[in-house]
PDB file of C-alpha atoms in Angstrom:
ATOM      1  CA  MET A 168       0.000   0.000   0.000  1.00 77.00           C
ATOM      2  CA  ARG A 169       1.347   3.431  -0.943  1.00 92.00           C
ATOM      3  CA  VAL A 170       1.789   6.053   1.764  1.00 90.00           C
ATOM      4  CA  ASP A 171      -1.382   7.893   0.706  1.00 92.00           C
ATOM      5  CA  GLY A 172      -3.434   4.792  -0.102  1.00 93.00           C
ATOM      6  CA  ARG A 173      -3.315   5.078  -3.896  1.00 96.00           C
ATOM      7  CA  GLU A 174      -3.026   2.247  -6.380  1.00 96.00           C
ATOM      8  CA  ASN A 175       0.323   1.978  -8.150  1.00 97.00           C
ATOM      9  CA  ASP A 176      -1.142   3.342 -11.415  1.00 97.00           C
ATOM     10  CA  GLN A 177      -3.106   6.176  -9.828  1.00 97.00           C
ATOM     11  CA  ILE A 178      -2.189   9.867  -9.990  1.00 98.00           C
ATOM     12  CA  ARG A 179      -2.770  12.118  -7.009  1.00 98.00           C
ATOM     13  CA  PRO A 180      -5.963  14.200  -6.819  1.00 98.00           C
ATOM     14  CA  VAL A 181      -5.582  17.054  -9.310  1.00 98.00           C
ATOM     15  CA  LYS A 182      -7.215  20.470  -9.056  1.00 98.00           C
ATOM     16  CA  ILE A 183      -6.542  23.331 -11.485  1.00 98.00           C
ATOM     17  CA  THR A 184      -7.989  26.702 -10.494  1.00 98.00           C
ATOM     18  CA  ASN A 185      -8.161  29.042 -13.492  1.00 97.00           C
ATOM     19  CA  HIS A 186      -7.844  32.865 -13.371  1.00 97.00           C
ATOM     20  CA  TYR A 187      -6.159  32.532  -9.979  1.00 98.00           C
ATOM     21  CA  LEU A 188      -4.602  36.020 -10.096  1.00 98.00           C
ATOM     22  CA  MET A 189      -6.017  39.302 -11.373  1.00 96.00           C
ATOM     23  CA  SER A 190      -3.158  40.791 -13.402  1.00 96.00           C
ATOM     24  CA  PRO A 191      -1.499  38.160 -15.648  1.00 97.00           C
ATOM     25  CA  ALA A 192      -3.006  37.268 -19.008  1.00 98.00           C
ATOM     26  CA  GLY A 193      -3.100  33.665 -17.820  1.00 98.00           C
ATOM     27  CA  SER A 194      -2.829  32.281 -14.288  1.00 98.00           C
ATOM     28  CA  VAL A 195      -3.657  29.024 -12.550  1.00 98.00           C
ATOM     29  CA  LEU A 196      -3.105  27.322  -9.241  1.00 98.00           C
ATOM     30  CA  ILE A 197      -2.369  23.654  -9.844  1.00 98.00           C
ATOM     31  CA  GLU A 198      -2.630  21.222  -6.951  1.00 98.00           C
ATOM     32  CA  MET A 199      -1.401  17.663  -7.296  1.00 98.00           C
ATOM     33  CA  GLY A 200      -1.897  16.077  -3.925  1.00 97.00           C
ATOM     34  CA  ASN A 201      -0.093  18.352  -1.485  1.00 97.00           C
ATOM     35  CA  THR A 202       2.092  19.950  -4.158  1.00 98.00           C
ATOM     36  CA  LYS A 203       0.834  23.407  -5.092  1.00 98.00           C
ATOM     37  CA  VAL A 204       2.230  25.675  -7.811  1.00 98.00           C
ATOM     38  CA  ILE A 205       1.085  29.085  -9.047  1.00 98.00           C
ATOM     39  CA  CYS A 206       1.687  29.311 -12.810  1.00 98.00           C
ATOM     40  CA  THR A 207       1.319  32.639 -14.604  1.00 98.00           C
ATOM     41  CA  ALA A 208       1.725  33.701 -18.223  1.00 98.00           C
ATOM     42  CA  SER A 209       2.557  37.319 -19.083  1.00 98.00           C
ATOM     43  CA  VAL A 210       2.624  38.768 -22.598  1.00 98.00           C
ATOM     44  CA  ASP A 211       5.393  40.967 -23.988  1.00 97.00           C
ATOM     45  CA  GLU A 212       4.904  42.589 -27.385  1.00 96.00           C
ATOM     46  CA  LYS A 213       8.551  41.928 -28.233  1.00 97.00           C
ATOM     47  CA  THR A 214      10.164  38.659 -29.231  1.00 97.00           C
ATOM     48  CA  ALA A 215      13.474  37.349 -27.906  1.00 97.00           C
ATOM     49  CA  PRO A 216      16.509  39.357 -29.089  1.00 97.00           C
ATOM     50  CA  HIS A 217      17.814  36.532 -31.278  1.00 96.00           C
ATOM     51  CA  LEU A 218      14.472  36.383 -33.152  1.00 97.00           C
ATOM     52  CA  ILE A 219      13.985  40.069 -33.949  1.00 97.00           C
ATOM     53  CA  GLY A 220      13.195  40.459 -37.633  1.00 97.00           C
ATOM     54  CA  THR A 221      12.304  36.801 -38.166  1.00 97.00           C
ATOM     55  CA  GLY A 222       8.573  37.102 -37.542  1.00 97.00           C
ATOM     56  CA  LYS A 223       8.809  34.402 -34.872  1.00 98.00           C
ATOM     57  CA  GLY A 224       7.717  34.579 -31.255  1.00 98.00           C
ATOM     58  CA  TRP A 225       9.162  33.040 -28.102  1.00 98.00           C
ATOM     59  CA  VAL A 226       8.060  31.277 -24.929  1.00 98.00           C
ATOM     60  CA  THR A 227      10.321  31.176 -21.889  1.00 98.00           C
ATOM     61  CA  ALA A 228       9.939  30.235 -18.246  1.00 98.00           C
ATOM     62  CA  GLU A 229      11.218  30.921 -14.745  1.00 97.00           C
ATOM     63  CA  TYR A 230      10.792  28.606 -11.751  1.00 97.00           C
ATOM     64  CA  SER A 231      11.235  29.126  -8.041  1.00 95.00           C
ATOM     65  CA  MET A 232      10.301  27.621  -4.707  1.00 93.00           C
ATOM     66  CA  LEU A 233       9.075  29.961  -1.994  1.00 92.00           C
ATOM     67  CA  PRO A 234      10.967  29.813   1.325  1.00 91.00           C
ATOM     68  CA  GLY A 235       8.032  28.209   3.142  1.00 92.00           C
ATOM     69  CA  SER A 236       7.298  25.615   0.470  1.00 95.00           C
ATOM     70  CA  THR A 237       9.492  22.936   2.050  1.00 89.00           C
ATOM     71  CA  GLY A 238       9.997  21.503   5.533  1.00 88.00           C
ATOM     72  CA  THR A 239      13.280  23.372   5.894  1.00 88.00           C
ATOM     73  CA  ARG A 240      13.163  27.014   4.786  1.00 92.00           C
ATOM     74  CA  LYS A 241      14.585  27.436   1.289  1.00 87.00           C
ATOM     75  CA  LYS A 242      16.729  30.522   0.801  1.00 84.00           C
ATOM     76  CA  ARG A 243      15.531  33.002  -1.789  1.00 82.00           C
ATOM     77  CA  ASP A 244      17.495  33.549  -4.978  1.00 78.00           C
ATOM     78  CA  ARG A 245      19.209  36.931  -4.691  1.00 73.00           C
ATOM     79  CA  ASN A 246      21.233  39.287  -6.876  1.00 67.00           C
ATOM     80  CA  GLY A 247      20.250  37.427 -10.013  1.00 67.00           C
ATOM     81  CA  LYS A 248      21.742  34.154  -8.785  1.00 72.00           C
ATOM     82  CA  VAL A 249      19.514  31.131  -9.396  1.00 77.00           C
ATOM     83  CA  ASP A 250      20.453  27.714  -8.038  1.00 81.00           C
ATOM     84  CA  GLY A 251      21.353  25.018 -10.540  1.00 87.00           C
ATOM     85  CA  ARG A 252      18.251  22.927  -9.895  1.00 87.00           C
ATOM     86  CA  SER A 253      15.947  25.877 -10.634  1.00 90.00           C
ATOM     87  CA  VAL A 254      17.847  26.668 -13.843  1.00 94.00           C
ATOM     88  CA  GLU A 255      17.478  23.061 -15.003  1.00 95.00           C
ATOM     89  CA  ILE A 256      13.743  23.017 -14.257  1.00 96.00           C
ATOM     90  CA  GLN A 257      12.908  26.349 -15.862  1.00 96.00           C
ATOM     91  CA  ARG A 258      14.724  25.307 -19.022  1.00 97.00           C
ATOM     92  CA  LEU A 259      12.701  22.093 -19.027  1.00 97.00           C
ATOM     93  CA  ILE A 260       9.437  24.027 -18.642  1.00 98.00           C
ATOM     94  CA  GLY A 261      10.369  26.444 -21.438  1.00 98.00           C
ATOM     95  CA  ARG A 262      11.339  23.823 -24.010  1.00 97.00           C
ATOM     96  CA  SER A 263       8.333  21.663 -23.119  1.00 98.00           C
ATOM     97  CA  LEU A 264       5.953  24.521 -23.876  1.00 98.00           C
ATOM     98  CA  ARG A 265       7.802  25.691 -26.973  1.00 98.00           C
ATOM     99  CA  SER A 266       7.502  22.207 -28.462  1.00 97.00           C
ATOM    100  CA  VAL A 267       3.738  22.687 -28.902  1.00 98.00           C
ATOM    101  CA  VAL A 268       3.707  26.330 -30.039  1.00 98.00           C
ATOM    102  CA  ASP A 269       3.805  27.526 -33.662  1.00 98.00           C
ATOM    103  CA  MET A 270       6.175  30.463 -33.257  1.00 98.00           C
ATOM    104  CA  ASP A 271       5.343  31.867 -36.700  1.00 97.00           C
ATOM    105  CA  LYS A 272       1.667  32.200 -35.746  1.00 97.00           C
ATOM    106  CA  LEU A 273       2.632  33.768 -32.414  1.00 98.00           C
ATOM    107  CA  GLY A 274       4.482  36.504 -34.302  1.00 97.00           C
ATOM    108  CA  GLU A 275       7.171  38.687 -32.764  1.00 98.00           C
ATOM    109  CA  LYS A 276       5.780  38.480 -29.245  1.00 98.00           C
ATOM    110  CA  SER A 277       6.847  36.649 -26.112  1.00 98.00           C
ATOM    111  CA  ILE A 278       4.964  34.734 -23.468  1.00 98.00           C
ATOM    112  CA  LEU A 279       6.775  34.739 -20.136  1.00 98.00           C
ATOM    113  CA  ILE A 280       5.904  31.880 -17.804  1.00 98.00           C
ATOM    114  CA  ASP A 281       6.487  32.018 -14.049  1.00 98.00           C
ATOM    115  CA  CYS A 282       6.076  28.912 -11.901  1.00 98.00           C
ATOM    116  CA  ASP A 283       6.215  29.536  -8.152  1.00 97.00           C
ATOM    117  CA  VAL A 284       6.009  26.533  -5.858  1.00 98.00           C
ATOM    118  CA  ILE A 285       4.099  27.462  -2.711  1.00 98.00           C
ATOM    119  CA  GLN A 286       4.045  23.932  -1.292  1.00 98.00           C
ATOM    120  CA  ALA A 287       6.309  21.065  -2.322  1.00 97.00           C
ATOM    121  CA  ASP A 288       5.487  17.385  -1.855  1.00 97.00           C
ATOM    122  CA  GLY A 289       7.198  15.852  -4.867  1.00 96.00           C
ATOM    123  CA  GLY A 290       6.628  16.416  -8.586  1.00 96.00           C
ATOM    124  CA  THR A 291       7.014  20.195  -8.578  1.00 97.00           C
ATOM    125  CA  ARG A 292       8.569  20.299 -12.049  1.00 97.00           C
ATOM    126  CA  THR A 293       5.910  18.059 -13.581  1.00 98.00           C
ATOM    127  CA  ALA A 294       3.077  19.997 -11.921  1.00 98.00           C
ATOM    128  CA  SER A 295       4.680  23.223 -13.171  1.00 98.00           C
ATOM    129  CA  ILE A 296       4.661  22.024 -16.783  1.00 98.00           C
ATOM    130  CA  THR A 297       1.056  20.819 -16.584  1.00 98.00           C
ATOM    131  CA  GLY A 298      -0.157  24.046 -14.982  1.00 98.00           C
ATOM    132  CA  ALA A 299       2.009  26.304 -17.140  1.00 98.00           C
ATOM    133  CA  PHE A 300       0.438  24.931 -20.314  1.00 98.00           C
ATOM    134  CA  VAL A 301      -3.016  25.973 -19.107  1.00 98.00           C
ATOM    135  CA  ALA A 302      -1.767  29.430 -18.111  1.00 98.00           C
ATOM    136  CA  MET A 303      -0.104  29.811 -21.529  1.00 98.00           C
ATOM    137  CA  ALA A 304      -3.253  28.718 -23.374  1.00 98.00           C
ATOM    138  CA  GLU A 305      -5.346  31.205 -21.400  1.00 98.00           C
ATOM    139  CA  ALA A 306      -2.849  33.975 -22.222  1.00 98.00           C
ATOM    140  CA  MET A 307      -3.145  33.096 -25.909  1.00 98.00           C
ATOM    141  CA  LYS A 308      -6.923  33.320 -25.690  1.00 97.00           C
ATOM    142  CA  TRP A 309      -6.491  36.793 -24.208  1.00 97.00           C
ATOM    143  CA  MET A 310      -4.102  37.739 -27.012  1.00 98.00           C
ATOM    144  CA  LYS A 311      -6.639  36.633 -29.615  1.00 97.00           C
ATOM    145  CA  ASP A 312      -9.400  38.625 -27.896  1.00 96.00           C
ATOM    146  CA  GLN A 313      -7.109  41.682 -27.979  1.00 97.00           C
ATOM    147  CA  GLY A 314      -6.447  41.235 -31.685  1.00 97.00           C
ATOM    148  CA  MET A 315      -2.764  40.471 -31.113  1.00 97.00           C
ATOM    149  CA  ILE A 316      -2.946  37.091 -32.888  1.00 97.00           C
ATOM    150  CA  GLU A 317      -5.391  35.645 -35.405  1.00 96.00           C
ATOM    151  CA  GLU A 318      -5.542  32.118 -33.980  1.00 96.00           C
ATOM    152  CA  ILE A 319      -4.325  30.156 -30.979  1.00 97.00           C
ATOM    153  CA  PRO A 320      -0.820  29.010 -32.036  1.00 97.00           C
ATOM    154  CA  VAL A 321      -0.886  25.688 -30.172  1.00 97.00           C
ATOM    155  CA  THR A 322      -0.309  22.362 -31.913  1.00 96.00           C
ATOM    156  CA  GLY A 323      -1.240  20.139 -28.973  1.00 96.00           C
ATOM    157  CA  TYR A 324      -1.533  19.808 -25.222  1.00 98.00           C
ATOM    158  CA  VAL A 325       1.481  19.032 -23.047  1.00 98.00           C
ATOM    159  CA  SER A 326       1.613  17.588 -19.536  1.00 98.00           C
ATOM    160  CA  ALA A 327       4.189  15.865 -17.357  1.00 98.00           C
ATOM    161  CA  VAL A 328       4.247  13.276 -14.598  1.00 98.00           C
ATOM    162  CA  SER A 329       6.738  11.287 -12.535  1.00 98.00           C
ATOM    163  CA  VAL A 330       7.108   7.515 -12.357  1.00 98.00           C
ATOM    164  CA  GLY A 331       9.486   5.361 -10.375  1.00 96.00           C
ATOM    165  CA  ILE A 332      10.417   2.090  -8.748  1.00 95.00           C
ATOM    166  CA  CYS A 333      10.151   1.733  -4.989  1.00 93.00           C
ATOM    167  CA  GLY A 334      11.082  -1.714  -3.758  1.00 89.00           C
ATOM    168  CA  GLU A 335       9.270  -4.104  -6.074  1.00 91.00           C
ATOM    169  CA  ASP A 336       6.602  -1.590  -7.073  1.00 94.00           C
ATOM    170  CA  ARG A 337       6.420   0.462 -10.291  1.00 96.00           C
ATOM    171  CA  ILE A 338       4.428   3.541  -9.336  1.00 97.00           C
ATOM    172  CA  LEU A 339       2.924   6.646 -10.925  1.00 98.00           C
ATOM    173  CA  ASP A 340       3.105  10.261  -9.701  1.00 98.00           C
ATOM    174  CA  LEU A 341       5.451  10.047  -6.714  1.00 97.00           C
ATOM    175  CA  CYS A 342       4.921  12.160  -3.622  1.00 97.00           C
ATOM    176  CA  TYR A 343       8.014  13.264  -1.700  1.00 95.00           C
ATOM    177  CA  ALA A 344       8.021  10.302   0.696  1.00 95.00           C
ATOM    178  CA  GLU A 345       8.098   7.956  -2.309  1.00 95.00           C
ATOM    179  CA  ASP A 346      10.509  10.027  -4.384  1.00 93.00           C
ATOM    180  CA  SER A 347      13.033  10.227  -1.549  1.00 91.00           C
ATOM    181  CA  LYS A 348      13.342   6.438  -1.317  1.00 91.00           C
ATOM    182  CA  ALA A 349      12.830   5.443  -4.968  1.00 93.00           C
ATOM    183  CA  HIS A 350      15.787   3.628  -6.486  1.00 93.00           C
ATOM    184  CA  VAL A 351      14.621   4.530  -9.990  1.00 94.00           C
ATOM    185  CA  ASP A 352      13.148   7.964 -10.681  1.00 94.00           C
ATOM    186  CA  MET A 353      11.793   9.220 -14.006  1.00 96.00           C
ATOM    187  CA  ASN A 354       9.921  12.257 -15.347  1.00 97.00           C
ATOM    188  CA  LEU A 355       7.939  12.145 -18.602  1.00 97.00           C
ATOM    189  CA  VAL A 356       6.750  15.077 -20.684  1.00 98.00           C
ATOM    190  CA  MET A 357       4.369  14.266 -23.529  1.00 98.00           C
ATOM    191  CA  THR A 358       1.677  15.619 -25.815  1.00 98.00           C
ATOM    192  CA  ASP A 359      -1.928  14.515 -26.091  1.00 96.00           C
ATOM    193  CA  LYS A 360      -0.953  12.837 -29.384  1.00 96.00           C
ATOM    194  CA  GLY A 361       1.231  10.402 -27.469  1.00 96.00           C
ATOM    195  CA  GLU A 362       4.492  12.061 -28.514  1.00 97.00           C
ATOM    196  CA  PHE A 363       7.334  12.303 -26.011  1.00 97.00           C
ATOM    197  CA  ILE A 364       8.978  15.672 -25.460  1.00 97.00           C
ATOM    198  CA  GLU A 365      11.376  14.635 -22.740  1.00 96.00           C
ATOM    199  CA  ILE A 366      12.189  11.548 -20.700  1.00 96.00           C
ATOM    200  CA  GLN A 367      14.426  12.002 -17.667  1.00 93.00           C
ATOM    201  CA  GLY A 368      15.230   8.658 -16.060  1.00 92.00           C
ATOM    202  CA  THR A 369      17.836   7.834 -13.433  1.00 91.00           C
ATOM    203  CA  GLY A 370      18.831   4.723 -11.537  1.00 90.00           C
ATOM    204  CA  GLU A 371      19.370   6.443  -8.219  1.00 82.00           C
ATOM    205  CA  GLU A 372      20.524   3.348  -6.324  1.00 81.00           C
ATOM    206  CA  ALA A 373      20.362   0.548  -8.907  1.00 85.00           C
ATOM    207  CA  PRO A 374      20.134   0.106 -12.675  1.00 90.00           C
ATOM    208  CA  PHE A 375      16.848  -0.759 -14.341  1.00 93.00           C
ATOM    209  CA  THR A 376      15.968  -3.085 -17.173  1.00 93.00           C
ATOM    210  CA  ARG A 377      14.396  -2.486 -20.552  1.00 94.00           C
ATOM    211  CA  GLU A 378      11.282  -4.211 -19.207  1.00 95.00           C
ATOM    212  CA  ASP A 379      11.222  -1.761 -16.295  1.00 95.00           C
ATOM    213  CA  LEU A 380      11.539   1.109 -18.767  1.00 95.00           C
ATOM    214  CA  SER A 381       8.588  -0.143 -20.805  1.00 96.00           C
ATOM    215  CA  THR A 382       6.441  -0.482 -17.676  1.00 96.00           C
ATOM    216  CA  LEU A 383       7.348   3.006 -16.483  1.00 97.00           C
ATOM    217  CA  LEU A 384       6.620   4.516 -19.896  1.00 97.00           C
ATOM    218  CA  GLU A 385       3.181   2.890 -19.963  1.00 97.00           C
ATOM    219  CA  LEU A 386       2.447   4.231 -16.470  1.00 98.00           C
ATOM    220  CA  GLY A 387       3.644   7.694 -17.448  1.00 98.00           C
ATOM    221  CA  MET A 388       1.552   7.749 -20.610  1.00 98.00           C
ATOM    222  CA  LYS A 389      -1.534   6.791 -18.615  1.00 98.00           C
ATOM    223  CA  GLY A 390      -0.876   9.626 -16.159  1.00 98.00           C
ATOM    224  CA  CYS A 391      -0.199  12.226 -18.847  1.00 98.00           C
ATOM    225  CA  PHE A 392      -3.358  11.369 -20.786  1.00 98.00           C
ATOM    226  CA  GLU A 393      -5.381  11.797 -17.586  1.00 98.00           C
ATOM    227  CA  LEU A 394      -3.732  15.175 -17.030  1.00 98.00           C
ATOM    228  CA  HIS A 395      -4.517  16.216 -20.607  1.00 98.00           C
ATOM    229  CA  GLN A 396      -8.176  15.583 -19.856  1.00 97.00           C
ATOM    230  CA  LYS A 397      -7.937  17.794 -16.763  1.00 97.00           C
ATOM    231  CA  GLN A 398      -6.367  20.527 -18.894  1.00 98.00           C
ATOM    232  CA  LYS A 399      -9.092  20.259 -21.520  1.00 97.00           C
ATOM    233  CA  GLU A 400     -11.753  20.645 -18.846  1.00 96.00           C
ATOM    234  CA  ILE A 401     -10.263  24.093 -18.155  1.00 95.00           C
ATOM    235  CA  THR A 402      -9.287  25.322 -21.617  1.00 95.00           C
ATOM    236  CA  GLY A 403     -11.769  23.487 -23.815  1.00 88.00           C
ATOM    237  CA  GLU A 404     -10.543  22.168 -27.158  1.00 78.00           C
ATOM    238  CA  ILE A 405      -8.000  24.586 -28.607  1.00 79.00           C
TER     239      ILE A 405
END
């Protein structure tokens, strides 16, 4: 039995609250179990410097954990210094979102994603990607309403989930208690078409077999498809 009573192939309870903040073009609070992340999408009418004059837009992301989000207070990033883990995660969020955006249709504009973890209980990066997609889609709807774009430049939905091996069990969507003792840990990012964007898998304490990999991929796909349905309940078909 898992620590929270779930079946091995069951994701945590998911709640996505849309329009969570007043000011951003898109904002959601995503809750996956006890993990909670505020994801916002802000619009800039300029593209990234390296794309000026190309007609292409850009999507980028920043990620942070608030000091009170963990059991031991996490120090704030100061003076422009971001810890290596945060840099890795925000790059993952950015490239995951860009993979499903038609930058030509976005035009020379940028969407700036901010993911702020207010409570961490495992899976903060995967929850950030899932929530950030909804915030980005809502920002694009706003842009269309404002006449900034002619159509929503999204080619598919994207979500992410963790899988792992704890003891003899292959499990989906690890909470912190499971993640901290898993000897194989993996994160999957995929589209609603069943395409993989990123697979991050590590044998933390022991190697894993090809059969293990296949089982974990199947679990991850199941979880991501369920998350896509949650996203579609918020955004509708795009």
